[in-house]
Short mmCIF file of C-alpha atoms in Angstrom, two decimals:
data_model
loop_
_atom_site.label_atom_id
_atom_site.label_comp_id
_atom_site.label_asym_id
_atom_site.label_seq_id
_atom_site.Cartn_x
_atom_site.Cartn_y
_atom_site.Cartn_z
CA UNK A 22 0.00 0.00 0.00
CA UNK A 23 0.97 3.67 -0.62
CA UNK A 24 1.42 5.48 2.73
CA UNK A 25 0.61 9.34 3.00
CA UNK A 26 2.62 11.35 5.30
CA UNK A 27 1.84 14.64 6.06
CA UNK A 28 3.81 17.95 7.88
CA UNK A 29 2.70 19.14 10.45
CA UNK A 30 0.18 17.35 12.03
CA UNK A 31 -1.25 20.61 13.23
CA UNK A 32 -0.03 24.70 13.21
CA UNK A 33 -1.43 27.59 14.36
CA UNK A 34 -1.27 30.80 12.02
CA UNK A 35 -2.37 34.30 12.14
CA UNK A 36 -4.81 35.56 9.58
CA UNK A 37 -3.38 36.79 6.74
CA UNK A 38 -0.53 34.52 6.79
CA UNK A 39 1.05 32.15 4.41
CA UNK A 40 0.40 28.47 4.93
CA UNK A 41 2.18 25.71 3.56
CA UNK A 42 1.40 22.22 4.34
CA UNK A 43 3.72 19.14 3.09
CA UNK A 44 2.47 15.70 1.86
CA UNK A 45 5.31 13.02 1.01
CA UNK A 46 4.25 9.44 -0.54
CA UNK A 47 5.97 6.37 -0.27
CA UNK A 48 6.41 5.69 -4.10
CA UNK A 49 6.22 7.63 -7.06
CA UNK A 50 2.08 8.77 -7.51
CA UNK A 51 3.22 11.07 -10.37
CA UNK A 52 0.21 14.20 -9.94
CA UNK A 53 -2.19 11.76 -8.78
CA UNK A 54 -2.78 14.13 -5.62
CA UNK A 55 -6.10 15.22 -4.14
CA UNK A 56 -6.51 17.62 -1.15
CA UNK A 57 -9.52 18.00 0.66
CA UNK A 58 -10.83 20.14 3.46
CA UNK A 59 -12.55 19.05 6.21
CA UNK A 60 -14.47 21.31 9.28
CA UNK A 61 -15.76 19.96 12.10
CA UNK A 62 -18.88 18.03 12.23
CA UNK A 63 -18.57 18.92 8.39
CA UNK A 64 -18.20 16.29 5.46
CA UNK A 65 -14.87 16.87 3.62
CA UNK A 66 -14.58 19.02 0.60
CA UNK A 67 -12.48 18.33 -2.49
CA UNK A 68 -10.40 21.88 -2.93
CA UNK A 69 -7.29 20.51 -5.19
CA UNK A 70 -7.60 17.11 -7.26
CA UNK A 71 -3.90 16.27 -9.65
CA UNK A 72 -2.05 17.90 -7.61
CA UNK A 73 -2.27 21.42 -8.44
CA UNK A 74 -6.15 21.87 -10.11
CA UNK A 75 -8.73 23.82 -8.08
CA UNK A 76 -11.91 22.74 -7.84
CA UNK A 77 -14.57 24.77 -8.74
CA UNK A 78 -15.99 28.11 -6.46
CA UNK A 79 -13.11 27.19 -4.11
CA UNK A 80 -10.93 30.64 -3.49
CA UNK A 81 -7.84 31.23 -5.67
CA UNK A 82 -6.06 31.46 -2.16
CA UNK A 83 -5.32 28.02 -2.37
CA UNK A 84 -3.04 26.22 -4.57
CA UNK A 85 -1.33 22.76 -4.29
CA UNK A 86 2.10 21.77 -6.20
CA UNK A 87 4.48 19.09 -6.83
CA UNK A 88 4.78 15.91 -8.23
CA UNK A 89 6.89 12.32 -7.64
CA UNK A 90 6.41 11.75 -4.26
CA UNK A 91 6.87 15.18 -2.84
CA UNK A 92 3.50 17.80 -2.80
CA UNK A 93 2.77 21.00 -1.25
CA UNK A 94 -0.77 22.53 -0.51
CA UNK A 95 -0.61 26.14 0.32
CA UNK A 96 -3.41 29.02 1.19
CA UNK A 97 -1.38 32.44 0.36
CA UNK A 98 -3.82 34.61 2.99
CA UNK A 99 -5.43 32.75 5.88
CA UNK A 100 -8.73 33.27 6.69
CA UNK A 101 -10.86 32.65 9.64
CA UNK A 102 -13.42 30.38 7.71
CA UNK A 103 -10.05 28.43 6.91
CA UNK A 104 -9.95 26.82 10.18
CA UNK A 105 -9.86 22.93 9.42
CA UNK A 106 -8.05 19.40 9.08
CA UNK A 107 -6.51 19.04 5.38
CA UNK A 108 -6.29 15.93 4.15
CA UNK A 109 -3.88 14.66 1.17
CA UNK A 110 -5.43 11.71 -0.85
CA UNK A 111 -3.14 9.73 -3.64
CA UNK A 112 -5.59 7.69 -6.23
CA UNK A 113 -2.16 6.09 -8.05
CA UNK A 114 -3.17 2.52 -6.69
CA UNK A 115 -5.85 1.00 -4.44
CA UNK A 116 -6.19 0.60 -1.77
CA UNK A 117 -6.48 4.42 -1.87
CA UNK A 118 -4.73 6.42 1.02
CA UNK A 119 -5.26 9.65 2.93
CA UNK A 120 -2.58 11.66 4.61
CA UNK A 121 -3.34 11.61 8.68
CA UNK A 122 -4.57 15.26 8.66
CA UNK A 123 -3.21 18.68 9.15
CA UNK A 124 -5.49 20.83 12.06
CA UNK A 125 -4.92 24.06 11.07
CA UNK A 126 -5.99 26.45 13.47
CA UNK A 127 -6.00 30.51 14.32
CA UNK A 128 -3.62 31.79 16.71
CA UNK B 29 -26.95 20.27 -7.81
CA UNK B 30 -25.60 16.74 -6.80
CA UNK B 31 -27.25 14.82 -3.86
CA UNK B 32 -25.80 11.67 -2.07
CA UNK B 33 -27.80 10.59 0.82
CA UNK B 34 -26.20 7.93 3.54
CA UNK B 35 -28.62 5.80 5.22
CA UNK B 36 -28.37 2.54 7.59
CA UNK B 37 -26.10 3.36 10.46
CA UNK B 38 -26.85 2.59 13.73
CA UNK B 39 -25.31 0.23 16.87
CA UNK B 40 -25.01 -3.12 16.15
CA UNK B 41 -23.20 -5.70 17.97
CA UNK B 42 -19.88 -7.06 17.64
CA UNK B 43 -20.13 -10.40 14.54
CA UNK B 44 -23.22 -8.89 13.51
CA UNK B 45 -24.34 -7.33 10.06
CA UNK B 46 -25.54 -4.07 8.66
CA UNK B 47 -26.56 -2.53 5.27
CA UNK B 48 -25.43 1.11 4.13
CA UNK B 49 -27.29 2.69 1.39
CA UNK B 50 -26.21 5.37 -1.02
CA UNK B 51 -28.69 7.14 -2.83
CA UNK B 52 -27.36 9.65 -5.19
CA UNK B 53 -29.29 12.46 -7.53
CA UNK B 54 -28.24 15.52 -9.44
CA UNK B 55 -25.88 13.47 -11.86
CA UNK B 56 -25.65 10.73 -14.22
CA UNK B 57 -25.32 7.85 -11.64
CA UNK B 58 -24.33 5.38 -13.78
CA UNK B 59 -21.38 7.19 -15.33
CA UNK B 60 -20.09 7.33 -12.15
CA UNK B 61 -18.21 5.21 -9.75
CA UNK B 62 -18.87 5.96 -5.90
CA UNK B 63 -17.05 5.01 -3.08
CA UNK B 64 -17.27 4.82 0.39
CA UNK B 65 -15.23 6.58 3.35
CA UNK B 66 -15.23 6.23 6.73
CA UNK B 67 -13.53 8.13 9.99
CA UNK B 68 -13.92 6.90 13.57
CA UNK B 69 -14.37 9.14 16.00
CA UNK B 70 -11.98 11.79 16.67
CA UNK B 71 -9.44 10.24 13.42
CA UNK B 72 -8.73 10.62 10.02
CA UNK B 73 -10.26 9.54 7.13
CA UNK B 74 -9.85 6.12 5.40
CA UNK B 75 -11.09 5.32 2.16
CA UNK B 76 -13.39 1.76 2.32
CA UNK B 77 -14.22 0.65 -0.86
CA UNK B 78 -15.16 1.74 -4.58
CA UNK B 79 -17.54 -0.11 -7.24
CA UNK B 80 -17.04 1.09 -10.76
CA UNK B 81 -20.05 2.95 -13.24
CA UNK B 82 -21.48 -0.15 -14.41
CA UNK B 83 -20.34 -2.26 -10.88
CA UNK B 84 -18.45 -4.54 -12.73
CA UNK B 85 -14.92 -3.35 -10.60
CA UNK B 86 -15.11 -3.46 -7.08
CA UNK B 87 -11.68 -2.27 -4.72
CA UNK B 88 -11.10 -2.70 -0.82
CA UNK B 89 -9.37 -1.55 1.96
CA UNK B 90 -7.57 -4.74 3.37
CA UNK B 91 -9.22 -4.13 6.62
CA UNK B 92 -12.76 -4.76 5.50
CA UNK B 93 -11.88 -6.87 2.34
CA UNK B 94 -13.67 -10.57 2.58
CA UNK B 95 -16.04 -8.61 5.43
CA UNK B 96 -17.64 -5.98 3.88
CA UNK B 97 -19.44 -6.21 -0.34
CA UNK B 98 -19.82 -2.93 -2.28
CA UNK B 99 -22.72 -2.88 -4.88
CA UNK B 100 -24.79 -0.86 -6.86
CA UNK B 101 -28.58 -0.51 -8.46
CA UNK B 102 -28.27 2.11 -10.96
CA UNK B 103 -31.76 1.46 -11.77
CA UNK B 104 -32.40 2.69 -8.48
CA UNK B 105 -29.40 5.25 -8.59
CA UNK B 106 -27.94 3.51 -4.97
CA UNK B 107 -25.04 2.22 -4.16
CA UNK B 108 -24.89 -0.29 -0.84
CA UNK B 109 -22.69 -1.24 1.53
CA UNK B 110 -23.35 -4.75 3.16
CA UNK B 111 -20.93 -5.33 5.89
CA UNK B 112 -20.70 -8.42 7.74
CA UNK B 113 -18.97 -9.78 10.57
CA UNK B 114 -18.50 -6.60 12.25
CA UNK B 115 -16.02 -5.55 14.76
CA UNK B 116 -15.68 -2.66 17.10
CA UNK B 117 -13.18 -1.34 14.63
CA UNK B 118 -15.66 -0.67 12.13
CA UNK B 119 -17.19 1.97 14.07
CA UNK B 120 -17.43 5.17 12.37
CA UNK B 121 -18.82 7.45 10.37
CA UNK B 122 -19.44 6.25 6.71
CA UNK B 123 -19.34 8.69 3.99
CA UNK B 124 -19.66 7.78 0.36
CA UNK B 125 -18.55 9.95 -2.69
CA UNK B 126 -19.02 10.55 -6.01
CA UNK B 127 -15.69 9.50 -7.50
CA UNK B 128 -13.76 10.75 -9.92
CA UNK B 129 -10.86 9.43 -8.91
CA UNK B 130 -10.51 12.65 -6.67
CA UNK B 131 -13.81 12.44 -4.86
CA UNK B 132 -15.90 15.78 -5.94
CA UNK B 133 -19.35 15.37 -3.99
CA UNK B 134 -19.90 13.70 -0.79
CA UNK B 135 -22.97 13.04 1.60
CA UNK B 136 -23.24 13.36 5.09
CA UNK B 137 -22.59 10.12 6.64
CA UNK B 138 -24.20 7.78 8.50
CA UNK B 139 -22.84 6.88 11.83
CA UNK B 140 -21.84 2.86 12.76
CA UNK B 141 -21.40 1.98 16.02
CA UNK B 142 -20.05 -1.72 16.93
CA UNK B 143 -20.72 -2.34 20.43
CA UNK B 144 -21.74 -5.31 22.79
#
């Protein structure tokens, strides 16, 4: 199986500020990279699918890179509403895998 | 505007069964594959199973694989879940997406709880 690694588990950030989460697979998944966004008591949303494609009516303040085994989700400008666990995804091979989760929170 | 609708949950007890429906609108259900997701409480997700458009494909997590059969009615535009053998594992709350490979709609989940 493909395991998801993600960095950090969790970070607290002012609004307004730059925020750059890591993802790292254990084998090549080329740009087969989701990242979703989940609130609490929420189901998650899809806000980046190959990698680096936004999904529609979600803000151009995030953006996700990278490809191989190394991917980076960032949102350039906090926002409160941003407060959430991000999850990586890889769809390269079943079983498909999720990162553990980034809590991202306001300080 | 896409619908999926998660019904079944509810506390069952340990070597027991339960059935998870699916029921999906909004889209062209049987151009789609679905899968299902699940997150016990307080965790992370983890991805469960997938059938294919036509449910000639199925996938599974090696956790629930020879436990737990993914199928589909697209004549009744649901997908189910039938899970067998249950353990207190299993409890969680199962989502199921529209799939896409990257999963672009998802319902609200229905919640499983394996307990004696």
């Amino acid at each position: 199986d493909i395991q998801m690694t993600q960095s950090p588990s969790s970070l607290s950030a002012s609004v307004g500020d730059r925020v750059t989460i890591t993802c790292q697979a254990s084998q090549d998944i080329t740009n087969y990279l989701n990242w979703y966004q989940q609130k609490p008591g929420k189901a998650p949303k899809l806000l980046i699918y190959d990698a680096f494609n936004l999904e529609t009516g979600v803000p151009s303040r995030f953006s996700g890179s990278g490809s191989g085994t190394d991917f980076t989700f960032t949102i350039s400008s906090l926002q409160p509403e941003d407060i959430a666990t991000y999850y990586c995804q890889q769809y390269d091979d079943f079983p498909r895998t999720f990162g553990p989760g980034t809590k991202v929170d306001i300080k | 505007e896409v619908h999926l609708l998660e019904s079944g949950g509810g506390m069952v007890q340990p070597g027991r069964s339960l059935r998870l429906s699916c029921a999906a609108s909004g889209f062209t259900f049987n151009s789609h594959a679905v899968t299902w997701v699940r997150q016990a409480p307080g965790k992370g997700l983890e991805w469960v199973s997938v059938i294919s458009a036509s449910g000639g494909d199925t996938f599974y997590a090696d956790s629930v694989r020879g436990r737990f059969t993914i199928s589909r009615d697209n004549s009744r535009n649901t997908v189910y879940l039938q899970m067998n053998s249950l353990r207190t594992e299993d409890t969680a709350l199962y989502y199921c997406a529209k799939d896409r490979d990257y999963f672009d709609s998802w319902g609200q989940g229905t919640l499983v709880t394996v307990s004696s």
